[in-house]
PDB file of C-alpha atoms in Angstrom:
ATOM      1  CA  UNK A  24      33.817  17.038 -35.600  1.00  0.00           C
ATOM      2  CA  UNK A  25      33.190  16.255 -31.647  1.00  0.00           C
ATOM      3  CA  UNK A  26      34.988  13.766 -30.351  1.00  0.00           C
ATOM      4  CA  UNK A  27      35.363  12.256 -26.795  1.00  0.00           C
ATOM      5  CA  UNK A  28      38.419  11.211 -25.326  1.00  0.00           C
ATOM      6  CA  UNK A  29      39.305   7.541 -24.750  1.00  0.00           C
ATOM      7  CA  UNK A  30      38.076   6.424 -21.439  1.00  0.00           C
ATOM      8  CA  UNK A  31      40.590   7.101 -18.251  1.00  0.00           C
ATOM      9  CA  UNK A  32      43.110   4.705 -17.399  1.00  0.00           C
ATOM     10  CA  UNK A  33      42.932   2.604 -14.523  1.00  0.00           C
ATOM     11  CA  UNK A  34      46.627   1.522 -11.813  1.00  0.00           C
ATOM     12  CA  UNK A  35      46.658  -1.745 -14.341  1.00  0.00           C
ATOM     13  CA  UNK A  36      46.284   0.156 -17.610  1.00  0.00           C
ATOM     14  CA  UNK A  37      42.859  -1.092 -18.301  1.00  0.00           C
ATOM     15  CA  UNK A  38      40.052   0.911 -18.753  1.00  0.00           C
ATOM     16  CA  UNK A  39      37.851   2.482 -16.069  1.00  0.00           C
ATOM     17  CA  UNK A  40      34.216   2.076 -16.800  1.00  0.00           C
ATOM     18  CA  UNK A  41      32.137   5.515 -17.291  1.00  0.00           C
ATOM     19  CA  UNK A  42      28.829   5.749 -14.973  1.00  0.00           C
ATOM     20  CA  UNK A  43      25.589   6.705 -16.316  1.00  0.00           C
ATOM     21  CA  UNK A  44      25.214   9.144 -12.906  1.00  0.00           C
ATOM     22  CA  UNK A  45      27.430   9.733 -10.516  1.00  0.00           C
ATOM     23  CA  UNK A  46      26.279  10.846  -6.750  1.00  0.00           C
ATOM     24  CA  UNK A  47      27.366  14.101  -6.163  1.00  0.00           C
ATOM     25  CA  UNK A  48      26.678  16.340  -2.886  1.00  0.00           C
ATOM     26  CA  UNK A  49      22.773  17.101  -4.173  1.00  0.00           C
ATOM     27  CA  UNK A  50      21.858  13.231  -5.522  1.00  0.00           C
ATOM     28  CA  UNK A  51      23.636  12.472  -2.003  1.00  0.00           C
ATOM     29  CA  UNK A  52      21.204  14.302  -0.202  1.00  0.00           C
ATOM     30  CA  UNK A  53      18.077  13.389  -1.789  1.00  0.00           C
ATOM     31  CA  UNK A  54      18.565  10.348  -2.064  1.00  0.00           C
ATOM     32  CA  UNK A  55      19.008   9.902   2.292  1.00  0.00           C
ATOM     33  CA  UNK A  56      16.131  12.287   2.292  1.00  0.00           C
ATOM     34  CA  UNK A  57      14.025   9.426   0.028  1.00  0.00           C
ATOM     35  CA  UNK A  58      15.750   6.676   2.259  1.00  0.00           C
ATOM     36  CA  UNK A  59      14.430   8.318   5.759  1.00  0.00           C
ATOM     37  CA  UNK A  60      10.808   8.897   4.072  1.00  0.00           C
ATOM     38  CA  UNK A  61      10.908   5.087   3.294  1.00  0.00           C
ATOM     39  CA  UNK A  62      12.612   4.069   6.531  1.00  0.00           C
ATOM     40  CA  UNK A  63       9.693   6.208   8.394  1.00  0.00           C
ATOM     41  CA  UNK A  64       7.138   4.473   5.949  1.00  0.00           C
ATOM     42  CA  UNK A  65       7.995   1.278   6.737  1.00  0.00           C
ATOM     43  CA  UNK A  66       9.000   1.351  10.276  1.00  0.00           C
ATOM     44  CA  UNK A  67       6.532   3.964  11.729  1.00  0.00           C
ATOM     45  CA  UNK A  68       3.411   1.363  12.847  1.00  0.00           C
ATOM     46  CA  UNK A  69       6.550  -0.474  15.133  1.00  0.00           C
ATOM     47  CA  UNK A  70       6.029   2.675  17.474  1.00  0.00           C
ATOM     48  CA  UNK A  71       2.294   3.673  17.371  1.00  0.00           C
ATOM     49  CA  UNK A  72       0.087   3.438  19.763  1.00  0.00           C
ATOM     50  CA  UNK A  73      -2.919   0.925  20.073  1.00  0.00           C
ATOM     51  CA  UNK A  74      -5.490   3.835  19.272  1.00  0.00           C
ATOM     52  CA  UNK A  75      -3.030   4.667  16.059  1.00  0.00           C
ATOM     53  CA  UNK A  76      -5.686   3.249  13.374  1.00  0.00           C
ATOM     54  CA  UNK A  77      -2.819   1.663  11.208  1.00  0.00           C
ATOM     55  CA  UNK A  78      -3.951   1.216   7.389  1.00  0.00           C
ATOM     56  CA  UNK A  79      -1.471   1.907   4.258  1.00  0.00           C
ATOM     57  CA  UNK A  80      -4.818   1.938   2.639  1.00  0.00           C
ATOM     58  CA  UNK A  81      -4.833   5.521   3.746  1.00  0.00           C
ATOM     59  CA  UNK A  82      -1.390   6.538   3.943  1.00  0.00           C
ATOM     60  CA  UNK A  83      -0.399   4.663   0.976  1.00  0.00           C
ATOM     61  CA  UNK A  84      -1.564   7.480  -1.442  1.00  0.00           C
ATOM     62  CA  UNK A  85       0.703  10.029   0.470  1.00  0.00           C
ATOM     63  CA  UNK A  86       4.028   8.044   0.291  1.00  0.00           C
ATOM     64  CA  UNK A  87       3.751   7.682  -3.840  1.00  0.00           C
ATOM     65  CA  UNK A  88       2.558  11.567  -4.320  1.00  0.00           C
ATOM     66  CA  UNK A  89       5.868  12.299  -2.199  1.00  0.00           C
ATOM     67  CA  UNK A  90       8.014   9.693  -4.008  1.00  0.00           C
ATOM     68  CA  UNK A  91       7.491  10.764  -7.578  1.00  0.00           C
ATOM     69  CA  UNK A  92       8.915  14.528  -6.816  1.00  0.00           C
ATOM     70  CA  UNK A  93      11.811  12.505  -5.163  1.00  0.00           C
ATOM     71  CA  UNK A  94      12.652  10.339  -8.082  1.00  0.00           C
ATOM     72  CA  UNK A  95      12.559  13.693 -10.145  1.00  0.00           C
ATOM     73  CA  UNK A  96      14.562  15.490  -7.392  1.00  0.00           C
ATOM     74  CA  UNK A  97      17.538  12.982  -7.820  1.00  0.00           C
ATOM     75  CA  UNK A  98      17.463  13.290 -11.791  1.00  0.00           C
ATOM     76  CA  UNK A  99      17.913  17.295 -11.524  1.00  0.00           C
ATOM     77  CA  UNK A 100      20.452  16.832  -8.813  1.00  0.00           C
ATOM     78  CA  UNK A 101      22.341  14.706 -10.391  1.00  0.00           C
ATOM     79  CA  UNK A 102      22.109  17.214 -13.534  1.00  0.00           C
ATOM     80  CA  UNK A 103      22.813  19.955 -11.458  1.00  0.00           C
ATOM     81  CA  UNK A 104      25.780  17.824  -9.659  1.00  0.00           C
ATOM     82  CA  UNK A 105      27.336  16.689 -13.066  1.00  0.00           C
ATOM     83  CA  UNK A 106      25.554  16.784 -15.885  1.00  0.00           C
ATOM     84  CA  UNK A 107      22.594  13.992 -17.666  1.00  0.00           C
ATOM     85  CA  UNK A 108      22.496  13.655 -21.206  1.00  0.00           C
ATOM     86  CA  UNK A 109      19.668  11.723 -23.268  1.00  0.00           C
ATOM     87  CA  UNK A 110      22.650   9.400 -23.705  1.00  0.00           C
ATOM     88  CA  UNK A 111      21.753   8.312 -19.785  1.00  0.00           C
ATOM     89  CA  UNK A 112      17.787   8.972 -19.977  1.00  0.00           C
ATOM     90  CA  UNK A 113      17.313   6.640 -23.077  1.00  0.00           C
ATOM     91  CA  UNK A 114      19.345   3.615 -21.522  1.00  0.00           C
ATOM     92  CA  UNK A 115      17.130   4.322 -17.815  1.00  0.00           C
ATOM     93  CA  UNK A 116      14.134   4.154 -20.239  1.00  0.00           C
ATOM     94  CA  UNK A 117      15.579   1.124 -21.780  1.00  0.00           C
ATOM     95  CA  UNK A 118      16.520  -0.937 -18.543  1.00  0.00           C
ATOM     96  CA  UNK A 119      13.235   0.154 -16.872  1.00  0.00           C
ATOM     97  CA  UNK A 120      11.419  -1.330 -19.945  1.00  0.00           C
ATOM     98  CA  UNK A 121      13.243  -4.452 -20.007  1.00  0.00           C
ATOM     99  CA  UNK A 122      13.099  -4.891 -15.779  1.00  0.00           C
ATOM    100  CA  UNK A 123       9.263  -4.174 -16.598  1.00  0.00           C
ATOM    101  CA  UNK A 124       8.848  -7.040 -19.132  1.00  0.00           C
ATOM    102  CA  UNK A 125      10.720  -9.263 -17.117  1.00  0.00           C
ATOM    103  CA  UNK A 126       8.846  -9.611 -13.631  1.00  0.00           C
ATOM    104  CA  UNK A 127       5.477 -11.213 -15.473  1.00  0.00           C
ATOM    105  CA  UNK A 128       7.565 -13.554 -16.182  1.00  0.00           C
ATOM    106  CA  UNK A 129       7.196 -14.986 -12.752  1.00  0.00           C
ATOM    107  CA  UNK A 130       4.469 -12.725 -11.867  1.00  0.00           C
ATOM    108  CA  UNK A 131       5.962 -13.261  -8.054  1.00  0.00           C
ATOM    109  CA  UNK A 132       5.062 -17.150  -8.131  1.00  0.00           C
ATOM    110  CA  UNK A 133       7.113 -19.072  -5.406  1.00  0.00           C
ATOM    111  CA  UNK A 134       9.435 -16.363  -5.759  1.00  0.00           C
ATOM    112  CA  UNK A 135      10.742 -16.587  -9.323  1.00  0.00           C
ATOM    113  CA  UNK A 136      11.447 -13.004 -10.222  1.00  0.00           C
ATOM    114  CA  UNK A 137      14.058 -12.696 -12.698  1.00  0.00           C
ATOM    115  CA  UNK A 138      13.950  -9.109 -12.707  1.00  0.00           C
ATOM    116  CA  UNK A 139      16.113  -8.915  -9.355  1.00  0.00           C
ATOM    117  CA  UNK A 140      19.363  -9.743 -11.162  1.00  0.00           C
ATOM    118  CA  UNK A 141      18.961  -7.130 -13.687  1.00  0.00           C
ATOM    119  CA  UNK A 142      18.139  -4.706 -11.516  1.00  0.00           C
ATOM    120  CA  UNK A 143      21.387  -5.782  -9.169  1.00  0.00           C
ATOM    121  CA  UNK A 144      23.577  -5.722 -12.039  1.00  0.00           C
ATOM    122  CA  UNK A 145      22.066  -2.761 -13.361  1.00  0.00           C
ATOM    123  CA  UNK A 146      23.032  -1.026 -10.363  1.00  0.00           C
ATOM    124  CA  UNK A 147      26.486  -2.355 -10.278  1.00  0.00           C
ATOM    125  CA  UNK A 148      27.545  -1.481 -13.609  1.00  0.00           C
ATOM    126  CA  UNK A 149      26.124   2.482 -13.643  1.00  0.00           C
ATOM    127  CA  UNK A 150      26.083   3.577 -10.061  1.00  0.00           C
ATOM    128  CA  UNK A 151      23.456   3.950  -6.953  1.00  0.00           C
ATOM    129  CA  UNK A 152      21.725   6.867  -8.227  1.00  0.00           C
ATOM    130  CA  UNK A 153      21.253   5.224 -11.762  1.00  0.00           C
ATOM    131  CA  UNK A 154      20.259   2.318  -9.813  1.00  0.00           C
ATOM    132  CA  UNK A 155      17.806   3.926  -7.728  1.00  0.00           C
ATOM    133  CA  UNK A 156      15.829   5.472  -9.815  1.00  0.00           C
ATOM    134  CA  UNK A 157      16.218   2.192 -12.327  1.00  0.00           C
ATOM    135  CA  UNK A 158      14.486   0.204  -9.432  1.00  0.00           C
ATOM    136  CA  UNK A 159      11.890   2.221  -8.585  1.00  0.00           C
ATOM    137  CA  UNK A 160      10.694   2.950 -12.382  1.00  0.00           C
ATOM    138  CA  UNK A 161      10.994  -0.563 -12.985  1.00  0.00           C
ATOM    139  CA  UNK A 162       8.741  -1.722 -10.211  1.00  0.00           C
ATOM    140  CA  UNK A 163       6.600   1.286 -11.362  1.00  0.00           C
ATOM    141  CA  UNK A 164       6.374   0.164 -15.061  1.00  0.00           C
ATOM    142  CA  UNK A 165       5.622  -3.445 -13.957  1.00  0.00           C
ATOM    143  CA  UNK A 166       2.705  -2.920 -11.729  1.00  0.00           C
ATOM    144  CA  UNK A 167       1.014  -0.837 -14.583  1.00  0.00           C
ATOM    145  CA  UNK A 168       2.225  -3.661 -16.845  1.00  0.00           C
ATOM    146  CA  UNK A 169       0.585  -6.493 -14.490  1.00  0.00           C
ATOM    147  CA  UNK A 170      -2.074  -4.613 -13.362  1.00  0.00           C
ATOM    148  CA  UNK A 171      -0.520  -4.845 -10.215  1.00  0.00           C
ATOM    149  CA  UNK A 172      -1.000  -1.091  -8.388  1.00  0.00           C
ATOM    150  CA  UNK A 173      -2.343  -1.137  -5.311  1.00  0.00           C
ATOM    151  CA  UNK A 174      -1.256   0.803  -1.403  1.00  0.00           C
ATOM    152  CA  UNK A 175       1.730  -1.876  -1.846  1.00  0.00           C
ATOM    153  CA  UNK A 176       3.161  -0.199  -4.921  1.00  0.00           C
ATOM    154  CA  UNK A 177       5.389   2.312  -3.633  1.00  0.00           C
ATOM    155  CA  UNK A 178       6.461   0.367  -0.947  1.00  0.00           C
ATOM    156  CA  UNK A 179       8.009  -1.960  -4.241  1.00  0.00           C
ATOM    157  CA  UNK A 180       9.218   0.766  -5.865  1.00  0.00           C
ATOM    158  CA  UNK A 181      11.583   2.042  -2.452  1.00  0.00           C
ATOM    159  CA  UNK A 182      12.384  -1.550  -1.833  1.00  0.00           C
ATOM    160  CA  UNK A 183      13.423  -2.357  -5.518  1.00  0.00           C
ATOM    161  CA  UNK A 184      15.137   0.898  -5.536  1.00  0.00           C
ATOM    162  CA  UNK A 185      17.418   0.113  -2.465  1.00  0.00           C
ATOM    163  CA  UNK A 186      18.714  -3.558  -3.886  1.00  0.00           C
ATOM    164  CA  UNK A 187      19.495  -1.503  -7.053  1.00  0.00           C
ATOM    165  CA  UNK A 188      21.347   1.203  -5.080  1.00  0.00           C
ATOM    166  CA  UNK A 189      23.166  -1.183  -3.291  1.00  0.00           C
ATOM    167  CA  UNK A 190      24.591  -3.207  -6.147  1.00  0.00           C
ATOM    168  CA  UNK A 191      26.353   0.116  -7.000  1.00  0.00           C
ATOM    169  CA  UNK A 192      27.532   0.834  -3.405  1.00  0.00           C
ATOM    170  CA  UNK A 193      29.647  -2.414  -3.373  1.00  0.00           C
ATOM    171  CA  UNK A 194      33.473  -2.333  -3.864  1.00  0.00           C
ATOM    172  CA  UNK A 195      34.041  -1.225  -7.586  1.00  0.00           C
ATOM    173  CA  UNK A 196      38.298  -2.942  -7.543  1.00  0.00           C
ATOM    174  CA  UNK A 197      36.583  -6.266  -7.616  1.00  0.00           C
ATOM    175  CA  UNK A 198      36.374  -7.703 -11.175  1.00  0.00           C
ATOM    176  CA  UNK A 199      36.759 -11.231 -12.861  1.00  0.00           C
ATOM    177  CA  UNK A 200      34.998 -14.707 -10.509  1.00  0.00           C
ATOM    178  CA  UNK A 201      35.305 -12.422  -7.685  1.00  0.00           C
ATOM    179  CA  UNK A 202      32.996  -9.931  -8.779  1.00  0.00           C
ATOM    180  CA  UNK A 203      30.415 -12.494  -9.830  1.00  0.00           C
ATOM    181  CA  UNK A 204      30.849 -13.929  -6.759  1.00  0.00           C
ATOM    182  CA  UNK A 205      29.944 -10.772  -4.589  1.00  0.00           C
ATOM    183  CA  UNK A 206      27.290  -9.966  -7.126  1.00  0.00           C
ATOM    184  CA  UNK A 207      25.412 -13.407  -6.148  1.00  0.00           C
ATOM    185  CA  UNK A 208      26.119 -13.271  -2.652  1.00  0.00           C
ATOM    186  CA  UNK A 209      24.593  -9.695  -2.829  1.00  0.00           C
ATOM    187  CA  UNK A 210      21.646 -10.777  -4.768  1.00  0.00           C
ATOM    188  CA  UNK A 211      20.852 -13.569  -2.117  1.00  0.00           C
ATOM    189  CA  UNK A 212      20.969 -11.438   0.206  1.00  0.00           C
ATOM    190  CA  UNK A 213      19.067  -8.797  -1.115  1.00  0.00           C
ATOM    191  CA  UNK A 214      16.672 -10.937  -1.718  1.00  0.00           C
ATOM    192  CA  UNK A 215      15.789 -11.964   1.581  1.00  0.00           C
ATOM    193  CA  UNK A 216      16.462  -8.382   2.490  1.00  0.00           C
ATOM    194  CA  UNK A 217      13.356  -7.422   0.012  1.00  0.00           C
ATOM    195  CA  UNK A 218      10.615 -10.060   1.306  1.00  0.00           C
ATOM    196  CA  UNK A 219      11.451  -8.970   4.632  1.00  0.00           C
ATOM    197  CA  UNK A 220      10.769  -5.320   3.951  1.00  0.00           C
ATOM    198  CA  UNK A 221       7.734  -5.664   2.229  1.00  0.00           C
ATOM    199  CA  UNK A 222       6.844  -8.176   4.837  1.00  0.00           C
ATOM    200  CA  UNK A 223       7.055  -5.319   7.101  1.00  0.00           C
ATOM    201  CA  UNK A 224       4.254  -2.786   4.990  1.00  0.00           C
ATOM    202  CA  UNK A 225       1.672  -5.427   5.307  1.00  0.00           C
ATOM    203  CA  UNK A 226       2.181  -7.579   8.404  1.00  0.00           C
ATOM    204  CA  UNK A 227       0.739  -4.697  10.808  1.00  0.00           C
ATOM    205  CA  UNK A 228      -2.461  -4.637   8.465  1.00  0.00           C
ATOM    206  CA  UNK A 229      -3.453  -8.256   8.987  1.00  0.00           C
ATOM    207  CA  UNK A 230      -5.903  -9.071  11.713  1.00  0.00           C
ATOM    208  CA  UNK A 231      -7.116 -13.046  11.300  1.00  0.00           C
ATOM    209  CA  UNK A 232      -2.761 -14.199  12.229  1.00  0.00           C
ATOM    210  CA  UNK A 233      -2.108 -16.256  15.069  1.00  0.00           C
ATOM    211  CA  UNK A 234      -1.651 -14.171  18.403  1.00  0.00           C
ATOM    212  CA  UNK A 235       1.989 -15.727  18.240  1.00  0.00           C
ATOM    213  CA  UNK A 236       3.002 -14.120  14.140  1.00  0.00           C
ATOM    214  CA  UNK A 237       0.249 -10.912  15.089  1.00  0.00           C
ATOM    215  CA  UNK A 238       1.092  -7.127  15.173  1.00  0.00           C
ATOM    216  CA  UNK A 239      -0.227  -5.898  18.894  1.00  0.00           C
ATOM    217  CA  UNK A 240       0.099  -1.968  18.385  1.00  0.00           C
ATOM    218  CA  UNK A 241       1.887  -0.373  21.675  1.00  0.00           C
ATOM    219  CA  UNK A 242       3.533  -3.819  22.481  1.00  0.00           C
ATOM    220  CA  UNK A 243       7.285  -3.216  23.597  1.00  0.00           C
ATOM    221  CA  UNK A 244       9.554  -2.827  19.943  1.00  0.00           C
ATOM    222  CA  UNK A 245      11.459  -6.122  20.958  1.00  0.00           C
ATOM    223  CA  UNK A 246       8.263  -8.448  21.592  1.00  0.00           C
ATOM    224  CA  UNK A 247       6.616  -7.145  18.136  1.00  0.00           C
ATOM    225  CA  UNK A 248       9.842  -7.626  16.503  1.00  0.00           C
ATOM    226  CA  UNK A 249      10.372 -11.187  17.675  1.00  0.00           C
ATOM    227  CA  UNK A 250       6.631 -11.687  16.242  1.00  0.00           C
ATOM    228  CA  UNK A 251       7.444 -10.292  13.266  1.00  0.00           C
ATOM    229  CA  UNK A 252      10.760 -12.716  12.521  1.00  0.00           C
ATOM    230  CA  UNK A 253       8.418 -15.939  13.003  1.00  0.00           C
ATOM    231  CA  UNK A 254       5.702 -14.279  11.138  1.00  0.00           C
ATOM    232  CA  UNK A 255       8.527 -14.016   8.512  1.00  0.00           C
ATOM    233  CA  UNK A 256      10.017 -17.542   8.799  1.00  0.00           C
ATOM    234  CA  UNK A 257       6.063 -19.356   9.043  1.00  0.00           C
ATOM    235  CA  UNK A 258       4.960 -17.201   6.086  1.00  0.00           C
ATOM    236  CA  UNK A 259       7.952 -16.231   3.150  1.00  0.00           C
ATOM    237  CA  UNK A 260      10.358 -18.159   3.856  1.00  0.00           C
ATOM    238  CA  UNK A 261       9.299 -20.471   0.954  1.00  0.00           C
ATOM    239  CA  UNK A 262       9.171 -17.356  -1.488  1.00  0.00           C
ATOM    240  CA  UNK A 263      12.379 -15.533  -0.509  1.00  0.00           C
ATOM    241  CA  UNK A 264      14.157 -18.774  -0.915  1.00  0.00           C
ATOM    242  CA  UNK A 265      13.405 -19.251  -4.729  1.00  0.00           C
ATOM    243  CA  UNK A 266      13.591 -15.614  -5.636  1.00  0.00           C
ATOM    244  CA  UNK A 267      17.420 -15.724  -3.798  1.00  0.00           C
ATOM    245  CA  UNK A 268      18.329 -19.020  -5.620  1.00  0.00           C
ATOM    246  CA  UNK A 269      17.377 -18.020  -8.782  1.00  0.00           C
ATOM    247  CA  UNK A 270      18.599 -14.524  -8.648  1.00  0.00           C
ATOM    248  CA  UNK A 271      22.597 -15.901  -7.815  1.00  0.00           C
ATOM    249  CA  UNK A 272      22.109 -18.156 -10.204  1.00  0.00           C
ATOM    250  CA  UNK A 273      20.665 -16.002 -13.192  1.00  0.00           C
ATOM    251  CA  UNK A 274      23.630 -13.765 -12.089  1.00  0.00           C
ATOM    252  CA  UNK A 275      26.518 -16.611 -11.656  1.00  0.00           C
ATOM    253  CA  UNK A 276      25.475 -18.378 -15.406  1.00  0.00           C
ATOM    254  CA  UNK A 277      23.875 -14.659 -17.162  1.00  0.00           C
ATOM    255  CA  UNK A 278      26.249 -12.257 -15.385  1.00  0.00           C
ATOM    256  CA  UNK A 279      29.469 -12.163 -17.942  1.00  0.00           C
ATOM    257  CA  UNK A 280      27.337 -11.662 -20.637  1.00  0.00           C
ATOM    258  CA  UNK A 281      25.223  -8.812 -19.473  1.00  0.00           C
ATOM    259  CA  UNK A 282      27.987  -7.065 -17.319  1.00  0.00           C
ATOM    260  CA  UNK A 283      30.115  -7.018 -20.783  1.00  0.00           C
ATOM    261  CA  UNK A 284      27.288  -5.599 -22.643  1.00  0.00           C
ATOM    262  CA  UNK A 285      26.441  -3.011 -20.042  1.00  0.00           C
ATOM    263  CA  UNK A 286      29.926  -1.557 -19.668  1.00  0.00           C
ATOM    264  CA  UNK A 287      30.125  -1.694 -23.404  1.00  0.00           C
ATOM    265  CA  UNK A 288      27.314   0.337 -23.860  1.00  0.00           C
ATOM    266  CA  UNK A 289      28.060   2.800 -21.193  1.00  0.00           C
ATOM    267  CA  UNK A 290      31.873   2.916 -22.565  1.00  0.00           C
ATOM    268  CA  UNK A 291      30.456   3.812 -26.078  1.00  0.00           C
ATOM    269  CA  UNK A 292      28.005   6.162 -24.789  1.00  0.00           C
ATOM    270  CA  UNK A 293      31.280   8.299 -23.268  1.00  0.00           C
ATOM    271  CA  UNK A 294      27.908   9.822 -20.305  1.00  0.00           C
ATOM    272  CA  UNK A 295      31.014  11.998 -18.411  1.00  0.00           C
ATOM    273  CA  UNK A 296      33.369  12.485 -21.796  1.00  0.00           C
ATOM    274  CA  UNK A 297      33.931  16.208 -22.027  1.00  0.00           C
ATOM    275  CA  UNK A 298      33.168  17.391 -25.647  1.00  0.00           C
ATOM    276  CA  UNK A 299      36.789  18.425 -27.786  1.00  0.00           C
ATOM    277  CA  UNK A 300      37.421  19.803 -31.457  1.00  0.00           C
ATOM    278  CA  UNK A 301      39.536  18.615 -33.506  1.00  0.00           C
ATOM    279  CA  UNK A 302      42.500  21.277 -34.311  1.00  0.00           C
ATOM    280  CA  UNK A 303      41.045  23.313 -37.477  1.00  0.00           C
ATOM    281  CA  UNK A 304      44.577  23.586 -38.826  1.00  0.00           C
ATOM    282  CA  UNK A 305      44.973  19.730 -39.218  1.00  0.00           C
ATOM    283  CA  UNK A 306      45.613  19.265 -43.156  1.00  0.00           C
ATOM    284  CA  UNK A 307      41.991  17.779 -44.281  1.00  0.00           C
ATOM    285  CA  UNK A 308      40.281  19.053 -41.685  1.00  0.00           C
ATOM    286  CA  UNK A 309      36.914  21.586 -42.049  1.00  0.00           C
ATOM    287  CA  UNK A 310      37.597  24.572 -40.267  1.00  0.00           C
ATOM    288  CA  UNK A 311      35.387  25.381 -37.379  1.00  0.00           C
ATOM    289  CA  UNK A 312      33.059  28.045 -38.280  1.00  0.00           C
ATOM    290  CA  UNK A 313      30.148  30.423 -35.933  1.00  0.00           C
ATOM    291  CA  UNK A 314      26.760  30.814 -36.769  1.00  0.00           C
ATOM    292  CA  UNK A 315      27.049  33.922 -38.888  1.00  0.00           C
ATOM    293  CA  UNK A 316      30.015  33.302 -40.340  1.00  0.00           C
ATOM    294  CA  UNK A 317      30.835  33.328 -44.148  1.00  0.00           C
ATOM    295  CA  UNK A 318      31.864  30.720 -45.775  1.00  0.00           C
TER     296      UNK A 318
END
């Protein structure tokens, strides 16, 4: 009979919570190659030219053909970096389902998304690649769900994948009030961090703003930029607000329960417990036996 052994032992003797996926050197490396893509994505209209004939209309299309073979490049790294079981597929299927069914919930009104603080403590619990990929198919799932795809969507799948990756970048010692703490305070932020980045895909695309909030393409970076942070301020401030207050708080009154429940399930599932026998000499015990073997 397989067993696994009991999960390693933390400096304080308590137990060390298992992760779903682990970065190793290949997961490492696509997942900066999927961060520069996005960075470039984002960021490239700041630098073009007034003749540049900026629409994500067009280039939209592009970015999601490249980011699915991403996503999928980061699953077989991480295989090839450490192993993934269907342990670790069926509870990314799981999360992604239930990150899915929560963002109708608010269907973006004001703000109120309660998927963010599943998604952050998603992350938190089973690692930035997990996360990663749990953002992005998330976001994916949802805007099939809501009937919500459009040149934005992968632009909300990188953007929900980064708060996700970042829960699981933050210190991993922290436990107890503290961790809640950091967990809100990075949820908050992330938050903000989110509006502002998709504020950023569509903000060079709209042409009836105020000459004061307005893209001008070839303008110097700093004087677009200090558009850009009123445009922000005039425009979603009054959306990032709500989705950061109710994403500390969902994770300050919700985030005991589902942090318990998370690590149990990723303790029981034993993703990085190496496979032993049980000694076949052991009074009571079956003997071990190869396929071809008589009985």
């Amino acid at each position: 009979m397989a067993h696994g052994p009991p999960g390693p032992r933390g400096a304080g003797g308590g137990t060390v919570t298992a992760r779903a996926i682990r970065l190793g050197p290949r997961s490492v490396a696509a997942l900066a190659l999927i961060t520069l893509i996005g960075v470039a994505a984002f960021g490239w209209p700041l630098l073009a030219g007034p003749s540049s004939g900026l629409a994500h209309s067009q280039d939209a299309p592009w970015l999601f053909a490249a980011l699915l073979p991403l996503l999928l490049a980061v699953v077989v790294a991480t295989i090839a970096d450490t192993g993934l079981g269907a342990k670790a597929v069926a509870m990314l299927g799981v999360l992604a389902a239930a990150g899915a069914a929560l963002r109708p919930l608010g269907a973006g009104t004001a703000g109120i998304e309660p998927m963010f603080f599943l998604m952050v403590l998603s992350g938190r619990v089973l690692g930035p690649g997990f996360g990663f990929v749990l953002g992005s198919l998330s976001m994916f799932a949802s805007a099939l769900l809501t009937g919500g795809v459009g040149p934005w969507m992968p632009f909300q799948m990188l953007a929900m994948g980064w708060v996700s990756m970042g829960a699981g970048l933050l210190p991993e010692r922290v436990r107890g009030r503290g961790e809640l703490l950091m967990l809100a305070a990075y949820g908050a932020a992330a938050s903000f961090c989110y509006g502002t980045i998709m504020n950023l895909q569509g903000w060079p695309y709209i042409g009836t703003l105020a000459s004061g909030i307005s893209f001008v393409p070839g303008d110097p970076l700093s004087d677009n930029l200090t558009r850009f942070a009123t445009y922000c301020l005039a425009t979603s401030l009054g959306w990032d607000l709500p989705r950061a207050i109710l994403t500390s708080t969902a994770t300050l009154l919700l985030g005991p329960a589902v942090l318990k429940a998370l690590r149990r399930a990723t303790r029981r599932a034993a993703f990085e417990a190496p496979v032993r026998f049980e000694d076949a000499g052991r009074p009571g015990a079956a003997p071990d036996r190869r396929p071809g073997e008589g009985g």
